[in-house]
Short mmCIF file of C-alpha atoms and ligand atoms in Angstrom, two decimals:
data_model
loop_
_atom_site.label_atom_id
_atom_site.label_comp_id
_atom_site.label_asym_id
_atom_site.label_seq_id
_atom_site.Cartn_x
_atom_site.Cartn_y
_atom_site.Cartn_z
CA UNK A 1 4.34 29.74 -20.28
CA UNK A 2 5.84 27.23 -17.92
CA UNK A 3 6.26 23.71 -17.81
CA UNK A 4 4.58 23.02 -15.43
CA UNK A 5 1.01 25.60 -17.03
CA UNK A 6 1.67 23.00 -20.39
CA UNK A 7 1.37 20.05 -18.55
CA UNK A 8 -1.59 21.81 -16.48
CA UNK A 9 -3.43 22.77 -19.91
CA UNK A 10 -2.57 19.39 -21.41
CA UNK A 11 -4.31 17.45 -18.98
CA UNK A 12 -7.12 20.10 -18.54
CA UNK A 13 -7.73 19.22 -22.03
CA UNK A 14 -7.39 15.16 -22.49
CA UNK A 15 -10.08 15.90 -19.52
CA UNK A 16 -12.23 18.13 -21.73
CA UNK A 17 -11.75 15.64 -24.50
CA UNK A 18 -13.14 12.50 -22.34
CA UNK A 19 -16.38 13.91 -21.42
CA UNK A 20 -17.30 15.09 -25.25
CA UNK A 21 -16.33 11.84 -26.13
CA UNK A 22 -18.59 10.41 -23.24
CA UNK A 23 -21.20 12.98 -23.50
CA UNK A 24 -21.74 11.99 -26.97
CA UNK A 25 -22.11 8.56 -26.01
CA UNK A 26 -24.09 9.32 -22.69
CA UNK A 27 -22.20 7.23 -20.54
CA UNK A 28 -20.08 8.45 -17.50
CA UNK A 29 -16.86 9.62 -17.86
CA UNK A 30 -15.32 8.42 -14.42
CA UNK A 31 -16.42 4.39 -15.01
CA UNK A 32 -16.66 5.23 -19.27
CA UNK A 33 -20.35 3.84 -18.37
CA UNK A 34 -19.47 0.91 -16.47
CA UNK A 35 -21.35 1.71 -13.33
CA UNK A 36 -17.93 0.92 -11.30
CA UNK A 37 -14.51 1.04 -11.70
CA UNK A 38 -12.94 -2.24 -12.48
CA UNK A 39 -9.41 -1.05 -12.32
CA UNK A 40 -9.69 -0.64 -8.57
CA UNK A 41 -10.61 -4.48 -7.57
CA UNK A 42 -7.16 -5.74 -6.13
CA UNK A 43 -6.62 -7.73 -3.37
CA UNK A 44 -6.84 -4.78 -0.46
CA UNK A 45 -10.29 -3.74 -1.91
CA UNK A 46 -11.88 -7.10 -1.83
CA UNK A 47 -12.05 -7.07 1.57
CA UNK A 48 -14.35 -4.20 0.89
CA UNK A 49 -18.56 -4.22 0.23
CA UNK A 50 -19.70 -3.98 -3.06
CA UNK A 51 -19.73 -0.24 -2.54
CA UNK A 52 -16.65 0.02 -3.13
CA UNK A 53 -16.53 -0.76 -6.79
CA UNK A 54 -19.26 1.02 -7.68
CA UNK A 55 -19.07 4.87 -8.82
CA UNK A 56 -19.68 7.45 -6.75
CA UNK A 57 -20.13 9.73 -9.59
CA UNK A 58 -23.02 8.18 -11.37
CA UNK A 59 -24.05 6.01 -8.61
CA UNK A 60 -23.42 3.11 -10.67
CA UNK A 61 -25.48 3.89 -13.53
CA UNK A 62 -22.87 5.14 -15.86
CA UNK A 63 -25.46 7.44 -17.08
CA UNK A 64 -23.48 10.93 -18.28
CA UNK A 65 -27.25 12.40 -16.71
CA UNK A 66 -26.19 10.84 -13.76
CA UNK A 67 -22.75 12.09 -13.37
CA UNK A 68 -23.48 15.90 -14.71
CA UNK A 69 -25.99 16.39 -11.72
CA UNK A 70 -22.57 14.96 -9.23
CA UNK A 71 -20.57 17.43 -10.96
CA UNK A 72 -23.26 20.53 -10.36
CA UNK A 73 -23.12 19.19 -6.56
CA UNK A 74 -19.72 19.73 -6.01
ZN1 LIG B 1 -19.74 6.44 -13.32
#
């Protein structure tokens, strides 16, 4: 196995890990149940509408509902 299949599997499986751990806590895994992302507010994205904090994945409920039924869209 390769470098680069380790690294693949690694982060394959700090992704698995996330949603458990937000599964198990029903919130979404992209915003960790926030509803947006706060680490993308800088000064390019304030400009922006409200829309653009808020997650796409849930919708900005930061239910883990929410975001299973974006991930059975895709
Ligand atoms: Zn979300």
């Amino acid at each position: 196995m390769g470098l680069f299949n380790a690294l693949a599997e690694w982060r394959e499986a700090s992704r698995e890990k996330k949603i458990v751990r937000n599964r198990e806590r029903g919130t979404c895994p992209a915003c960790t149940g926030q509803g947006y992302y706060p680490l993308a507010v800088n000064e390019y994205m304030a400009f922006e509408s409200a829309d653009a904090y808020t997650c796409q994945q849930c919708s900005g409920s930061g239910l883990y509902a929410d975001w299973e039924r974006y991930q059975n869209q895709l």
